[in-house]
């Protein structure tokens, strides 16, 4: 069982028996919050959350993986595809980004993961949203961060995976932001580099 992370918490990305992880998957899941009232069924709206990964060398973005560019230029980071409705909630992942840590170029020292509401709904209209990190070699969940609290924001800087010595660490960020794509979130990301 993985660690339920809280904002600001950091974990080392090593296998439980020692040694570095090779491939990890950042999964994102969510559901639209049920609407209340007489017209709830007629006004139900799908929510399109998008997961993105921005690769940094120091404080400079050098590549990105998102719904319009599914693979990084070097092939080390890969998005599995855009889900426009969600629905997994606390079960499986609606969107996933795979990171081959051993193939990430040496100049890339941080990968920031974001989530944004492309359709513009706020997180008050989303429930059971989470991001989680999985060891892709065995499917073991290493860490989970719940995107809780609703709120009138449309995006969140979720987490970062960053180099630490010869290995990698993950830090939960959980900073609310506004924007329809990762580009809108670059100013909010800057304070976490």
mmCIF file of C-alpha atoms in Angstrom, residues 28 45 47-52 66-68 82-84 95 114-123 153-156 177-187:
data_model
loop_
_atom_site.group_PDB
_atom_site.id
_atom_site.type_symbol
_atom_site.label_atom_id
_atom_site.label_comp_id
_atom_site.label_asym_id
_atom_site.label_seq_id
_atom_site.Cartn_x
_atom_site.Cartn_y
_atom_site.Cartn_z
ATOM 1 C CA UNK A 28 -5.057 10.989 -12.456
ATOM 2 C CA UNK A 45 -22.056 18.218 -17.651
ATOM 3 C CA UNK A 47 -15.710 17.463 -16.944
ATOM 4 C CA UNK A 48 -12.506 17.246 -18.975
ATOM 5 C CA UNK A 49 -9.489 17.316 -16.656
ATOM 6 C CA UNK A 50 -6.099 17.144 -18.313
ATOM 7 C CA UNK A 51 -2.853 15.823 -16.856
ATOM 8 C CA UNK A 52 0.388 17.374 -18.094
ATOM 9 C CA UNK A 66 0.093 16.737 -22.573
ATOM 10 C CA UNK A 67 -2.981 15.863 -24.629
ATOM 11 C CA UNK A 68 -1.621 17.544 -27.781
ATOM 12 C CA UNK A 82 -6.809 12.199 -23.329
ATOM 13 C CA UNK A 83 -9.912 11.271 -21.303
ATOM 14 C CA UNK A 84 -12.594 13.918 -21.721
ATOM 15 C CA UNK A 95 -5.303 9.709 -17.534
ATOM 16 C CA UNK A 114 -0.292 19.598 -13.397
ATOM 17 C CA UNK A 115 -4.012 19.068 -13.795
ATOM 18 C CA UNK A 116 -6.389 21.570 -15.328
ATOM 19 C CA UNK A 117 -10.037 21.754 -16.246
ATOM 20 C CA UNK A 118 -9.945 22.228 -20.002
ATOM 21 C CA UNK A 119 -13.721 22.759 -20.078
ATOM 22 C CA UNK A 120 -13.472 25.468 -17.407
ATOM 23 C CA UNK A 121 -15.392 23.913 -14.515
ATOM 24 C CA UNK A 122 -13.990 24.598 -11.073
ATOM 25 C CA UNK A 123 -12.790 21.898 -8.707
ATOM 26 C CA UNK A 153 -10.019 27.278 -9.110
ATOM 27 C CA UNK A 154 -9.706 25.438 -12.432
ATOM 28 C CA UNK A 155 -6.241 23.897 -12.112
ATOM 29 C CA UNK A 156 -3.688 22.563 -9.702
ATOM 30 C CA UNK A 177 -4.282 27.770 -9.793
ATOM 31 C CA UNK A 178 -6.367 28.873 -12.741
ATOM 32 C CA UNK A 179 -5.956 27.939 -16.363
ATOM 33 C CA UNK A 180 -7.165 25.689 -19.149
ATOM 34 C CA UNK A 181 -3.726 24.331 -20.136
ATOM 35 C CA UNK A 182 -0.261 23.867 -18.624
ATOM 36 C CA UNK A 183 0.859 27.114 -20.341
ATOM 37 C CA UNK A 184 -1.487 29.114 -18.098
ATOM 38 C CA UNK A 185 0.124 27.475 -15.049
ATOM 39 C CA UNK A 186 3.773 28.346 -15.755
ATOM 40 C CA UNK A 187 3.749 31.355 -13.351
#
